[in-house]
Structure formats: structure tokens, C-alpha cells
mmCIF file of C-alpha atoms (C1' of nucleotides) in Angstrom:
data_model
loop_
_atom_site.group_PDB
_atom_site.id
_atom_site.type_symbol
_atom_site.label_atom_id
_atom_site.label_comp_id
_atom_site.label_asym_id
_atom_site.label_seq_id
_atom_site.Cartn_x
_atom_site.Cartn_y
_atom_site.Cartn_z
ATOM 1 C CA UNK A 22 -4.616 1.795 -27.681
ATOM 2 C CA UNK A 23 -7.101 3.784 -24.934
ATOM 3 C CA UNK A 24 -8.719 4.064 -22.082
ATOM 4 C CA UNK A 25 -5.798 2.383 -19.557
ATOM 5 C CA UNK A 26 -6.072 4.556 -15.866
ATOM 6 C CA UNK A 27 -3.153 5.415 -15.396
ATOM 7 C CA UNK A 28 -1.595 4.699 -11.741
ATOM 8 C CA UNK A 29 1.095 6.207 -9.480
ATOM 9 C CA UNK A 30 2.861 2.703 -10.687
ATOM 10 C CA UNK A 31 2.296 3.612 -14.183
ATOM 11 C CA UNK A 32 4.281 7.047 -13.603
ATOM 12 C CA UNK A 33 6.524 5.205 -12.348
ATOM 13 C CA UNK A 34 7.524 3.275 -15.274
ATOM 14 C CA UNK A 35 6.814 6.430 -17.348
ATOM 15 C CA UNK A 36 9.167 8.450 -15.582
ATOM 16 C CA UNK A 37 12.367 5.872 -15.328
ATOM 17 C CA UNK A 38 11.492 5.059 -19.236
ATOM 18 C CA UNK A 39 11.796 8.957 -19.665
ATOM 19 C CA UNK A 40 15.565 8.617 -18.257
ATOM 20 C CA UNK A 41 17.133 6.165 -21.003
ATOM 21 C CA UNK A 42 16.508 5.412 -24.210
ATOM 22 C CA UNK A 43 14.980 1.700 -23.523
ATOM 23 C CA UNK A 44 14.978 -0.938 -20.382
ATOM 24 C CA UNK A 45 13.812 -4.575 -19.961
ATOM 25 C CA UNK A 46 11.102 -5.171 -17.191
ATOM 26 C CA UNK A 47 14.769 -6.641 -15.083
ATOM 27 C CA UNK A 48 16.394 -3.414 -15.805
ATOM 28 C CA UNK A 49 13.520 -1.136 -14.340
ATOM 29 C CA UNK A 50 13.434 -3.333 -11.510
ATOM 30 C CA UNK A 51 17.120 -2.616 -10.243
ATOM 31 C CA UNK A 52 16.236 0.979 -11.109
ATOM 32 C CA UNK A 53 13.483 0.563 -8.827
ATOM 33 C CA UNK A 54 15.791 -0.579 -5.952
ATOM 34 C CA UNK A 55 17.607 2.337 -4.118
ATOM 35 C CA UNK A 56 16.110 5.132 -5.703
ATOM 36 C CA UNK A 57 12.335 5.636 -6.253
ATOM 37 C CA UNK A 58 11.304 2.229 -4.202
ATOM 38 C CA UNK A 59 12.061 3.855 -1.305
ATOM 39 C CA UNK A 60 9.021 6.375 -1.692
ATOM 40 C CA UNK A 61 6.988 3.851 -3.334
ATOM 41 C CA UNK A 62 7.401 0.342 -3.547
ATOM 42 C CA UNK A 63 6.459 -1.728 -6.394
ATOM 43 C CA UNK A 64 6.317 -5.195 -6.586
ATOM 44 C CA UNK A 65 8.814 -6.740 -9.063
ATOM 45 C CA UNK A 66 6.092 -8.302 -10.970
ATOM 46 C CA UNK A 67 4.286 -5.073 -11.791
ATOM 47 C CA UNK A 68 7.185 -4.488 -13.507
ATOM 48 C CA UNK A 69 6.489 -7.086 -15.646
ATOM 49 C CA UNK A 70 2.723 -6.778 -15.968
ATOM 50 C CA UNK A 71 2.224 -2.650 -16.066
ATOM 51 C CA UNK A 72 4.562 -1.929 -18.743
ATOM 52 C CA UNK A 73 2.532 -4.647 -21.261
ATOM 53 C CA UNK A 74 -0.183 -2.305 -19.838
ATOM 54 C CA UNK A 75 1.178 0.563 -21.358
ATOM 55 C CA UNK A 76 2.101 -0.389 -24.162
ATOM 56 C CA UNK A 77 -1.040 -2.015 -24.947
ATOM 57 C CA UNK A 78 -2.057 2.075 -24.436
ATOM 58 C CA UNK A 79 0.211 3.287 -26.622
ATOM 59 C CA UNK A 80 2.528 4.889 -23.943
ATOM 60 C CA UNK A 81 5.326 2.523 -25.108
ATOM 61 C CA UNK A 82 6.734 0.324 -27.565
ATOM 62 C CA UNK A 83 7.999 -2.952 -27.203
ATOM 63 C CA UNK A 84 10.435 -5.243 -28.907
ATOM 64 C CA UNK A 85 10.830 -8.744 -27.697
ATOM 65 C CA UNK A 86 13.825 -10.633 -27.929
ATOM 66 C CA UNK A 87 13.946 -14.093 -29.870
ATOM 67 C CA UNK A 88 15.935 -17.125 -27.996
ATOM 68 C CA UNK A 89 17.198 -16.927 -25.214
ATOM 69 C CA UNK A 90 16.012 -14.808 -22.198
ATOM 70 C CA UNK A 91 13.417 -13.516 -24.775
ATOM 71 C CA UNK A 92 14.157 -10.344 -23.266
ATOM 72 C CA UNK A 93 10.863 -7.282 -23.718
ATOM 73 C CA UNK A 94 12.686 -3.983 -23.977
ATOM 74 C CA UNK A 95 10.234 -1.121 -24.012
ATOM 75 C CA UNK A 96 10.838 2.272 -24.708
ATOM 76 C CA UNK A 97 8.643 5.336 -24.268
ATOM 77 C CA UNK A 98 6.636 6.835 -27.174
ATOM 78 C CA UNK A 99 6.064 10.788 -27.492
ATOM 79 C CA UNK A 100 1.834 9.746 -26.299
ATOM 80 C CA UNK A 101 3.972 8.240 -23.352
ATOM 81 C CA UNK A 102 5.946 11.448 -22.843
ATOM 82 C CA UNK A 103 3.270 13.833 -23.027
ATOM 83 C CA UNK A 104 0.861 11.729 -20.422
ATOM 84 C CA UNK A 105 3.977 12.391 -17.887
ATOM 85 C CA UNK A 106 4.626 15.827 -18.367
ATOM 86 C CA UNK A 107 1.232 16.670 -17.863
ATOM 87 C CA UNK A 108 0.728 14.502 -15.111
ATOM 88 C CA UNK A 109 4.129 16.222 -13.269
ATOM 89 C CA UNK A 110 2.261 19.605 -14.362
ATOM 90 C CA UNK A 111 -1.020 18.890 -12.182
ATOM 91 C CA UNK A 112 0.415 19.341 -8.541
ATOM 92 C CA UNK A 113 -1.544 16.566 -6.427
ATOM 93 C CA UNK A 114 -3.331 16.683 -3.889
ATOM 94 C CA UNK A 115 -3.661 13.540 -2.682
ATOM 95 C CA UNK A 116 -2.593 12.855 0.725
ATOM 96 C CA UNK A 117 0.459 10.655 1.922
ATOM 97 C CA UNK A 118 -0.606 7.017 3.002
ATOM 98 C CA UNK A 119 1.838 5.901 5.923
ATOM 99 C CA UNK A 120 1.836 2.442 6.385
ATOM 100 C CA UNK A 121 3.864 1.292 9.550
ATOM 101 C CA UNK A 122 3.925 -1.766 11.168
ATOM 102 C CA UNK A 123 5.638 -0.661 14.602
ATOM 103 C CA UNK A 124 3.256 2.242 14.802
ATOM 104 C CA UNK A 125 -0.031 -0.022 14.731
ATOM 105 C CA UNK A 126 1.603 -2.022 17.345
ATOM 106 C CA UNK A 127 2.095 1.111 19.374
ATOM 107 C CA UNK A 128 -1.627 1.640 18.863
ATOM 108 C CA UNK A 129 -3.021 -1.212 20.364
ATOM 109 C CA UNK A 130 -0.808 -1.205 23.096
ATOM 110 C CA UNK A 131 2.563 -2.525 22.758
ATOM 111 C CA UNK A 132 5.149 -1.614 25.319
ATOM 112 C CA UNK A 133 6.372 1.671 23.859
ATOM 113 C CA UNK A 134 10.201 1.258 25.116
ATOM 114 C CA UNK A 135 10.323 -2.515 24.068
ATOM 115 C CA UNK A 136 8.942 -1.792 20.620
ATOM 116 C CA UNK A 137 11.405 1.437 19.935
ATOM 117 C CA UNK A 138 14.301 -0.343 20.656
ATOM 118 C CA UNK A 139 13.634 -2.706 17.538
ATOM 119 C CA UNK A 140 12.388 0.131 15.572
ATOM 120 C CA UNK A 141 15.293 2.063 16.238
ATOM 121 C CA UNK A 142 17.229 0.105 14.652
ATOM 122 C CA UNK A 143 15.119 -0.352 11.448
ATOM 123 C CA UNK A 144 14.919 3.488 11.220
ATOM 124 C CA UNK A 145 18.906 4.206 11.811
ATOM 125 C CA UNK A 146 19.800 1.686 9.298
ATOM 126 C CA UNK A 147 17.805 3.075 6.769
ATOM 127 C CA UNK A 148 19.112 6.616 7.464
ATOM 128 C CA UNK A 149 22.688 5.379 7.313
ATOM 129 C CA UNK A 150 21.269 4.020 3.778
ATOM 130 C CA UNK A 151 19.985 6.799 2.668
ATOM 131 C CA UNK A 152 23.010 9.213 3.581
ATOM 132 C CA UNK A 153 25.393 7.156 1.992
ATOM 133 C CA UNK A 154 23.187 7.267 -1.218
ATOM 134 C CA UNK A 155 23.622 11.478 -0.859
ATOM 135 C CA UNK A 156 27.351 11.120 -0.073
ATOM 136 C CA UNK A 157 27.460 8.879 -3.528
ATOM 137 C CA UNK A 158 25.592 10.867 -5.762
ATOM 138 C CA UNK A 159 27.430 13.519 -7.935
ATOM 139 C CA UNK A 160 26.530 16.972 -7.296
ATOM 140 C CA UNK A 161 25.046 17.245 -11.401
ATOM 141 C CA UNK A 162 22.284 14.458 -10.363
ATOM 142 C CA UNK A 163 18.540 15.618 -11.740
ATOM 143 C CA UNK A 164 17.520 17.727 -8.940
ATOM 144 C CA UNK A 165 14.079 14.900 -8.239
ATOM 145 C CA UNK A 166 15.416 12.579 -7.290
ATOM 146 C CA UNK A 167 17.674 14.687 -4.720
ATOM 147 C CA UNK A 168 15.108 16.371 -3.140
ATOM 148 C CA UNK A 169 13.392 13.322 -2.856
ATOM 149 C CA UNK A 170 16.269 11.859 -0.831
ATOM 150 C CA UNK A 171 16.359 14.917 1.428
ATOM 151 C CA UNK A 172 12.650 14.250 2.206
ATOM 152 C CA UNK A 173 13.966 10.770 3.438
ATOM 153 C CA UNK A 174 16.348 11.824 5.752
ATOM 154 C CA UNK A 175 14.034 14.402 7.485
ATOM 155 C CA UNK A 176 11.445 11.260 8.137
ATOM 156 C CA UNK A 177 13.806 8.921 9.060
ATOM 157 C CA UNK A 178 15.671 11.426 11.592
ATOM 158 C CA UNK A 179 11.904 12.411 12.763
ATOM 159 C CA UNK A 180 11.449 9.083 13.085
ATOM 160 C CA UNK A 181 14.365 7.897 15.536
ATOM 161 C CA UNK A 182 13.369 11.297 17.804
ATOM 162 C CA UNK A 183 10.451 10.035 18.238
ATOM 163 C CA UNK A 184 10.984 6.045 19.068
ATOM 164 C CA UNK A 185 14.154 7.559 20.907
ATOM 165 C CA UNK A 186 11.638 9.339 23.033
ATOM 166 C CA UNK A 187 9.548 6.391 24.152
ATOM 167 C CA UNK A 188 13.072 4.110 24.564
ATOM 168 C CA UNK A 189 13.567 6.545 27.598
ATOM 169 C CA UNK A 190 10.513 6.153 28.820
ATOM 170 C CA UNK B 6 -11.486 -22.708 11.474
ATOM 171 C CA UNK B 7 -7.948 -22.806 10.405
ATOM 172 C CA UNK B 8 -5.203 -21.551 8.469
ATOM 173 C CA UNK B 9 -6.011 -17.841 7.926
ATOM 174 C CA UNK B 10 -3.096 -15.502 7.358
ATOM 175 C CA UNK B 11 -3.239 -12.229 10.010
ATOM 176 C CA UNK B 12 -2.586 -9.053 8.093
ATOM 177 C CA UNK B 13 -2.398 -5.608 9.372
ATOM 178 C CA UNK B 14 -6.234 -5.461 8.862
ATOM 179 C CA UNK B 15 -6.714 -8.419 10.668
ATOM 180 C CA UNK B 16 -5.487 -6.774 14.101
ATOM 181 C CA UNK B 17 -6.505 -3.327 13.490
ATOM 182 C CA UNK B 18 -10.305 -5.118 13.352
ATOM 183 C CA UNK B 19 -9.236 -7.964 16.483
ATOM 184 C CA UNK B 20 -7.958 -4.260 17.797
ATOM 185 C CA UNK B 21 -10.930 -2.637 17.933
ATOM 186 C CA UNK B 22 -13.409 -5.627 18.637
ATOM 187 C CA UNK B 23 -10.649 -5.665 21.875
ATOM 188 C CA UNK B 24 -12.402 -2.348 23.179
ATOM 189 C CA UNK B 25 -15.861 -2.894 22.539
ATOM 190 C CA UNK B 26 -18.171 -6.008 23.098
ATOM 191 C CA UNK B 27 -19.647 -6.118 19.530
ATOM 192 C CA UNK B 28 -19.582 -4.606 16.907
ATOM 193 C CA UNK B 29 -20.867 -4.294 12.794
ATOM 194 C CA UNK B 30 -18.822 -3.483 10.002
ATOM 195 C CA UNK B 31 -20.627 0.016 10.001
ATOM 196 C CA UNK B 32 -19.528 0.823 13.728
ATOM 197 C CA UNK B 33 -15.858 -0.480 12.446
ATOM 198 C CA UNK B 34 -15.552 1.977 9.934
ATOM 199 C CA UNK B 35 -16.681 5.145 12.120
ATOM 200 C CA UNK B 36 -14.008 3.630 14.450
ATOM 201 C CA UNK B 37 -11.485 3.593 12.153
ATOM 202 C CA UNK B 38 -12.029 6.935 10.495
ATOM 203 C CA UNK B 39 -10.056 9.846 12.664
ATOM 204 C CA UNK B 40 -7.530 6.861 14.431
ATOM 205 C CA UNK B 41 -6.258 4.249 12.995
ATOM 206 C CA UNK B 42 -6.997 4.959 9.897
ATOM 207 C CA UNK B 43 -4.684 8.183 10.111
ATOM 208 C CA UNK B 44 -1.852 5.895 9.975
ATOM 209 C CA UNK B 45 -3.128 2.747 8.166
ATOM 210 C CA UNK B 46 -6.003 3.122 5.707
ATOM 211 C CA UNK B 47 -8.091 0.555 5.536
ATOM 212 C CA UNK B 48 -11.032 0.389 2.624
ATOM 213 C CA UNK B 49 -14.725 0.065 4.505
ATOM 214 C CA UNK B 50 -15.188 -2.352 1.987
ATOM 215 C CA UNK B 51 -12.264 -4.642 4.217
ATOM 216 C CA UNK B 52 -14.383 -4.070 6.556
ATOM 217 C CA UNK B 53 -17.265 -6.505 6.033
ATOM 218 C CA UNK B 54 -15.242 -9.341 4.307
ATOM 219 C CA UNK B 55 -12.064 -9.180 7.133
ATOM 220 C CA UNK B 56 -14.387 -9.841 9.986
ATOM 221 C CA UNK B 57 -15.989 -12.408 7.984
ATOM 222 C CA UNK B 58 -12.589 -14.175 6.934
ATOM 223 C CA UNK B 59 -11.598 -13.440 11.096
ATOM 224 C CA UNK B 60 -15.171 -15.703 11.914
ATOM 225 C CA UNK B 61 -14.818 -18.219 10.231
ATOM 226 C CA UNK B 62 -11.342 -18.725 11.612
ATOM 227 C CA UNK B 63 -12.849 -18.744 14.882
ATOM 228 C CA UNK B 64 -11.116 -15.452 15.880
ATOM 229 C CA UNK B 65 -14.264 -13.865 16.091
ATOM 230 C CA UNK B 66 -18.083 -14.494 16.659
ATOM 231 C CA UNK B 67 -20.842 -13.392 14.148
ATOM 232 C CA UNK B 68 -24.428 -12.865 14.938
ATOM 233 C CA UNK B 69 -26.744 -11.701 11.655
ATOM 234 C CA UNK B 70 -29.851 -9.603 12.766
ATOM 235 C CA UNK B 71 -32.642 -11.518 11.451
ATOM 236 C CA UNK B 72 -34.675 -8.561 9.375
ATOM 237 C CA UNK B 73 -34.207 -4.811 8.604
ATOM 238 C CA UNK B 74 -30.722 -4.123 7.854
ATOM 239 C CA UNK B 75 -29.884 -7.426 8.889
ATOM 240 C CA UNK B 76 -26.403 -5.828 10.398
ATOM 241 C CA UNK B 77 -24.119 -8.607 11.482
ATOM 242 C CA UNK B 78 -22.609 -8.048 14.835
ATOM 243 C CA UNK B 79 -19.339 -9.103 15.849
ATOM 244 C CA UNK B 80 -17.410 -9.601 18.704
ATOM 245 C CA UNK B 81 -13.781 -11.004 19.678
ATOM 246 C CA UNK B 82 -13.304 -14.407 21.177
ATOM 247 C CA UNK B 83 -10.553 -16.028 23.309
ATOM 248 C CA UNK B 84 -8.584 -16.975 20.346
ATOM 249 C CA UNK B 85 -8.526 -13.854 19.126
ATOM 250 C CA UNK B 86 -7.997 -12.318 22.024
ATOM 251 C CA UNK B 87 -4.527 -14.220 21.857
ATOM 252 C CA UNK B 88 -3.572 -13.804 18.657
ATOM 253 C CA UNK B 89 -3.629 -10.242 19.327
ATOM 254 C CA UNK B 90 -1.835 -9.941 22.349
ATOM 255 C CA UNK B 91 0.714 -12.180 20.726
ATOM 256 C CA UNK B 92 1.593 -10.282 18.193
ATOM 257 C CA UNK B 93 1.780 -7.333 20.243
ATOM 258 C CA UNK B 94 4.027 -8.757 22.170
ATOM 259 C CA UNK B 95 6.399 -9.316 19.563
ATOM 260 C CA UNK B 96 7.751 -6.544 18.038
ATOM 261 C CA UNK B 97 7.967 -5.642 14.537
ATOM 262 C CA UNK B 98 10.848 -5.018 12.262
ATOM 263 C CA UNK B 99 8.797 -4.448 9.339
ATOM 264 C CA UNK B 100 9.829 -1.811 7.658
ATOM 265 C CA UNK B 101 7.133 1.754 7.106
ATOM 266 C CA UNK B 102 5.818 2.005 3.635
ATOM 267 C CA UNK B 103 5.368 5.474 2.579
ATOM 268 C CA UNK B 104 3.223 6.431 -0.641
ATOM 269 C CA UNK B 105 3.477 10.118 -1.152
ATOM 270 C CA UNK B 106 2.257 10.726 -4.914
ATOM 271 C CA UNK B 107 3.332 14.721 -4.025
ATOM 272 C CA UNK B 108 6.868 13.020 -3.422
ATOM 273 C CA UNK B 109 6.705 10.927 -6.168
ATOM 274 C CA UNK B 110 5.825 13.912 -8.869
ATOM 275 C CA UNK B 111 9.232 15.806 -7.053
ATOM 276 C CA UNK B 112 11.502 13.027 -8.047
ATOM 277 C CA UNK B 113 10.062 12.604 -11.387
ATOM 278 C CA UNK B 114 10.788 16.754 -11.732
ATOM 279 C CA UNK B 115 7.579 18.656 -10.819
ATOM 280 C CA UNK B 116 8.818 22.156 -9.969
ATOM 281 C CA UNK B 117 9.518 22.360 -6.477
ATOM 282 C CA UNK B 118 8.367 25.861 -5.399
ATOM 283 C CA UNK B 119 4.453 25.012 -7.412
ATOM 284 C CA UNK B 120 4.443 21.788 -5.547
ATOM 285 C CA UNK B 121 5.173 22.896 -2.426
ATOM 286 C CA UNK B 122 2.635 25.162 -2.169
ATOM 287 C CA UNK B 123 -0.161 22.836 -2.635
ATOM 288 C CA UNK B 124 1.672 20.070 -0.617
ATOM 289 C CA UNK B 125 1.350 22.864 2.173
ATOM 290 C CA UNK B 126 -1.747 23.605 2.188
ATOM 291 C CA UNK B 127 -2.507 19.707 2.481
ATOM 292 C CA UNK B 128 -0.478 19.482 4.998
ATOM 293 C CA UNK B 129 -1.049 22.149 7.452
ATOM 294 C CA UNK B 130 -5.026 20.513 7.532
ATOM 295 C CA UNK B 131 -3.908 17.130 8.062
ATOM 296 C CA UNK B 132 -1.769 19.237 11.353
ATOM 297 C CA UNK B 133 -4.566 21.288 12.204
ATOM 298 C CA UNK B 134 -6.802 17.923 12.563
ATOM 299 C CA UNK B 135 -4.517 16.015 14.348
ATOM 300 C CA UNK B 136 -4.243 18.754 17.033
ATOM 301 C CA UNK B 137 -7.834 19.088 17.064
ATOM 302 C CA UNK B 138 -8.185 15.781 17.832
ATOM 303 C CA UNK B 139 -5.406 15.793 20.803
ATOM 304 C CA UNK B 140 -6.975 18.643 22.154
ATOM 305 C CA UNK B 141 -10.200 16.614 22.331
ATOM 306 C CA UNK B 142 -8.880 13.646 24.088
ATOM 307 C CA UNK B 143 -9.379 13.197 27.553
ATOM 308 C CA UNK B 144 -6.265 12.556 29.941
ATOM 309 C CA UNK B 145 -7.172 8.986 30.921
ATOM 310 C CA UNK B 146 -7.771 7.597 27.015
ATOM 311 C CA UNK B 147 -5.964 5.086 26.387
ATOM 312 C CA UNK B 148 -1.676 5.394 25.398
ATOM 313 C CA UNK B 149 -1.411 3.846 22.753
ATOM 314 C CA UNK B 150 -3.929 6.009 20.221
ATOM 315 C CA UNK B 151 -2.217 8.917 22.192
ATOM 316 C CA UNK B 152 1.465 7.696 21.505
ATOM 317 C CA UNK B 153 0.385 7.532 18.085
ATOM 318 C CA UNK B 154 -1.190 10.604 17.562
ATOM 319 C CA UNK B 155 1.884 11.866 18.478
ATOM 320 C CA UNK B 156 4.300 10.076 15.874
ATOM 321 C CA UNK B 157 1.221 11.503 13.254
ATOM 322 C CA UNK B 158 1.647 15.438 14.549
ATOM 323 C CA UNK B 159 5.571 14.855 13.998
ATOM 324 C CA UNK B 160 5.373 13.629 10.783
ATOM 325 C CA UNK B 161 3.233 16.060 9.813
ATOM 326 C CA UNK B 162 5.428 19.057 10.896
ATOM 327 C CA UNK B 163 8.549 17.406 9.163
ATOM 328 C CA UNK B 164 6.550 17.571 5.846
ATOM 329 C CA UNK B 165 5.850 21.276 6.390
ATOM 330 C CA UNK B 166 9.430 22.082 7.558
ATOM 331 C CA UNK B 167 10.100 20.107 4.201
ATOM 332 C CA UNK B 168 7.855 21.797 1.876
ATOM 333 C CA UNK B 169 8.344 25.100 3.344
ATOM 334 C CA UNK B 170 11.725 24.661 2.473
ATOM 335 C CA UNK B 171 11.240 24.243 -1.237
ATOM 336 C CA UNK B 172 8.403 26.875 -1.212
ATOM 337 C CA UNK B 173 11.066 29.760 -0.899
ATOM 338 C CA UNK B 174 13.583 27.642 -3.642
ATOM 339 C "C1'" DA C 14 -47.507 10.774 2.885
ATOM 340 C "C1'" DC C 15 -43.856 12.211 0.934
ATOM 341 C "C1'" DC C 16 -39.263 13.853 0.911
ATOM 342 C "C1'" DG C 17 -34.635 14.707 2.203
ATOM 343 C "C1'" DT C 18 -30.682 12.522 4.555
ATOM 344 C "C1'" DA C 19 -28.614 10.010 7.082
ATOM 345 C "C1'" DC C 20 -27.076 5.193 7.918
ATOM 346 C "C1'" DC C 21 -25.745 0.855 6.367
ATOM 347 C "C1'" DA C 22 -24.533 -3.695 3.226
ATOM 348 C "C1'" DT C 23 -23.102 -5.902 -0.722
ATOM 349 C "C1'" DC C 24 -20.961 -6.403 -5.083
ATOM 350 C "C1'" DC C 25 -17.467 -6.400 -8.716
ATOM 351 C "C1'" DA C 26 -13.853 -5.759 -12.190
ATOM 352 C "C1'" DG C 27 -9.244 -4.383 -12.398
ATOM 353 C "C1'" DA C 28 -5.299 -4.026 -9.361
ATOM 354 C "C1'" DC C 29 -1.792 -5.427 -6.369
ATOM 355 C "C1'" DT C 30 1.175 -8.798 -3.603
ATOM 356 C "C1'" DG C 31 3.805 -12.235 -1.850
ATOM 357 C "C1'" DG C 32 6.070 -15.678 -3.035
ATOM 358 C "C1'" DA C 33 6.838 -20.018 -5.391
ATOM 359 C "C1'" DC C 34 9.086 -22.131 -9.342
ATOM 360 C "C1'" DT C 35 11.235 -21.693 -13.834
ATOM 361 C "C1'" DA C 36 15.070 -21.289 -16.966
ATOM 362 C "C1'" DT C 37 19.429 -18.795 -18.706
ATOM 363 C "C1'" DT C 38 23.682 -17.130 -18.352
ATOM 364 C "C1'" DG C 39 28.462 -16.019 -16.442
ATOM 365 C "C1'" DC C 40 32.452 -17.319 -13.892
ATOM 366 C "C1'" DA C 41 35.595 -20.241 -11.279
ATOM 367 C "C1'" DA C 42 37.269 -24.352 -8.906
ATOM 368 C "C1'" DG C 43 38.233 -28.527 -9.752
ATOM 369 C "C1'" DC D 21 36.817 -28.855 -20.159
ATOM 370 C "C1'" DT D 22 32.933 -29.797 -17.215
ATOM 371 C "C1'" DT D 23 30.339 -29.174 -12.884
ATOM 372 C "C1'" DG D 24 28.253 -26.561 -9.919
ATOM 373 C "C1'" DC D 25 27.123 -22.216 -7.884
ATOM 374 C "C1'" DA D 26 25.477 -17.470 -8.036
ATOM 375 C "C1'" DA D 27 23.586 -14.098 -10.305
ATOM 376 C "C1'" DT D 28 20.386 -13.189 -13.877
ATOM 377 C "C1'" DA D 29 15.499 -13.124 -15.706
ATOM 378 C "C1'" DG D 30 11.070 -14.177 -16.831
ATOM 379 C "C1'" DT D 31 6.530 -15.753 -15.384
ATOM 380 C "C1'" DC D 32 2.516 -17.837 -12.741
ATOM 381 C "C1'" DC D 33 -0.785 -17.691 -9.317
ATOM 382 C "C1'" DA D 34 -4.465 -17.572 -5.697
ATOM 383 C "C1'" DG D 35 -5.628 -14.208 -2.310
ATOM 384 C "C1'" DT D 36 -6.394 -9.631 -1.257
ATOM 385 C "C1'" DC D 37 -7.203 -5.314 -1.852
ATOM 386 C "C1'" DT D 38 -8.763 -0.915 -4.494
ATOM 387 C "C1'" DG D 39 -12.221 2.464 -5.759
ATOM 388 C "C1'" DG D 40 -16.360 3.266 -6.776
ATOM 389 C "C1'" DA D 41 -21.055 1.983 -8.314
ATOM 390 C "C1'" DT D 42 -25.574 0.174 -5.951
ATOM 391 C "C1'" DG D 43 -29.243 -0.423 -3.720
ATOM 392 C "C1'" DG D 44 -31.474 -1.153 0.872
ATOM 393 C "C1'" DT D 45 -32.698 1.010 5.541
ATOM 394 C "C1'" DA D 46 -34.619 4.171 9.349
ATOM 395 C "C1'" DC D 47 -36.229 8.350 10.312
ATOM 396 C "C1'" DG D 48 -37.322 13.328 11.615
ATOM 397 C "C1'" DG D 49 -39.609 16.959 9.739
ATOM 398 C "C1'" DT D 50 -43.446 19.181 6.747
#
DNA sequence: ACCGTACCATCCAGACTGGACTATTGCAAG
DNA sequence: CTTGCAATAGTCCAGTCTGGATGGTACGGT
């Protein structure tokens, strides 16, 4: 019931469960894809182990179907909500972690123009995807995801500026 | 001698060792800090285990001091250089992985203005650091690290624009 | 001779990764 | 209706990585 370390992954699970009455790991997986998954990648296997861990510590309740798929349904507890609230109210000064394989190749001497043409494609595609999500979003959607999406769009544009500059020598 | 998977971390070790005749894990640690460590975080413990793994697979040679600190000195082999060259010449289309704790808090409903003031500090500091590195750099430095630094500076500026916008409502 | 401060190496439990593997269910064509 | 495919859903595992603790070595200064 006590003493687990809460990681960013934990807060993703708690955060998503604070928006819905209950969810199975598979539901979480779909919620993550196309939203928070863009700013913090989560392995699907974690969405099975992490809720289990959180349930053991009292942040969630677990309820398992008998027969059939034997889905586990999780719901957030008051203790879980409190932990989430507390985390949200303490602005972090932890730093952005960036992992960009293309940039790594550039660092170690890859041909800038050639690399740029590959990377440009990838980032243009991603930008298109984000802009589509934005277009679909209703105006009464929660502010958080909308703002995070704006951040993502801004960064994709920056990537595109950067690689475009390299592409033309 | 065979069959290890080469990860980005592997290429960081190979890449750094391609620039110097030999290095101990501790040397690698210092080389990473303030350069490639900014675009791909590496735990120091990995700089002990990864070269060992690479040496076993024939990409590096290992030579251990007797007595004293018993430092291990690693040097890249022709096989290692070949692997590095091959990786560099194949532009990756793997995608940027971004992990930003602040953005995650924003996503889940943190107060934008409050969060922004914390994050602004952090990113302004980082930008200052990058610009200092750039100022110190000689003009005959290799192009790769210089370009990667430019990317980092561009992104820090983007973060600052983003959080600045949120800070003033 | 002693101390403080870098320098340097190793270890560990727990968490995460990437993917393989299995099973269930819905649906559509034959 | 039954067969087969796609989508849905859950589990497992070996290998890696994480974050930090721990403990040793070297060296200048007093």
C-alpha cells in the first residue's frame, strides 16, 4: 500500500484515469496514442505493469473480468487524485530530454544535405498530423492538451526550419 | 565476437573514440558532458558497461592498467570504424523522442502562467550555456557538433517563445 | 602525517525496452 | 452457418537502462 516511486509514467496513468470513470490497459494505450504519447513515449507493456503497481499502492482500484478476455479495469482513488493534484501544483524544473537519432548522426559527421532530406520528410509528416489533430479538436476541449499540442507544432516547425537550412547547403 | 545490437549509445561511444586515440570510461564521461550529452543523455554507468560490450564484440580493444586505478583504456578497431561509417551513411528516419516533464504537467492541467515562469528560467539558462559553448568554439572545429549545437540553440529559443507566450496569459 | 577535494570504478534493485507470442472477438465472404 | 482474416487484447522475457549509493585512488596544501 505504500512506498512506490511515482514516475512520469505513473502520472500519465493517473492523469488519464482522472478524465474517465475507468479504463483497461488497452483503453489507456489508445488514449496515449495520438495525445500524450507524442510528448512522452510509453511502451504498451508499461500500461499493463504500471497500473498494477499503482493499484497495489492504493492509487487505483482494480477490478478484473471473469472469463472472456479477463480485462482488468482500473479507476482512480482519492489517494490517486491527491497525488496527481500535488504533482501538478509543483512546477517542475526538470529539463527537457531530447533524443533525436538524426541529430546524433549529424553530430558524428553525417552529410548534412542528405540527412536533411530524410529528416525533412519525417518532420513535415508529423507537423501535418499535429495540424490535423488541432483542426479536429473542439473548442471546448481541455486547455492542457491543446497547449501541449501547440508546443509540439512549434517544435516541428523549428525542426523543419533547421533541416531546410541544411538541405540547401 | 558477434551479434550485439548497436544502439545509439553504442554509436556515441564509437563516435567519440573515432576522434581520439584512446579513452577510459571516465574520459568518455567528460567528453559526453557538455557536448553530445545535450542531445542524447547517457548515464555514466553505461560508459563502463557499453565499451565492455563493444570490446567483446570486436569493435574496440581493451587494455587495462595494472595496479593503481586499474583504468580500462579503449580504442576503436577497424571493425568499429566500419560500423560507425555505415551507420552515419544511412540517414535515419527514426523520430525525435521528446520527454519534457514540464509539458507533461501542462498537458494534465497545471497552471500555465505559474509553470511558465519556472520553465522560462530553466530554458534561458540552457540557452546561455549553449551560446557560451558556441562563443568558445574555434572555427576549425568539426562541423557536426557545431551544427548540432545550432539545432539545440534553435530549440531553446522555441521553448522560450512558447513559455513566454504562456507567461503573459 | 593528515586532510580535503578531485578523480575514478563498480554495483544494484527496480524500471523500461522492443518485440515475440498467444488468445479472443467481430465481421464478411463463400 | 462456417471459415478465415483483421482488429482487439493481454502476457512474457531477455537484455538494457536508470539513478544513486558506495568505496577506492591520487595529489596538493598545511
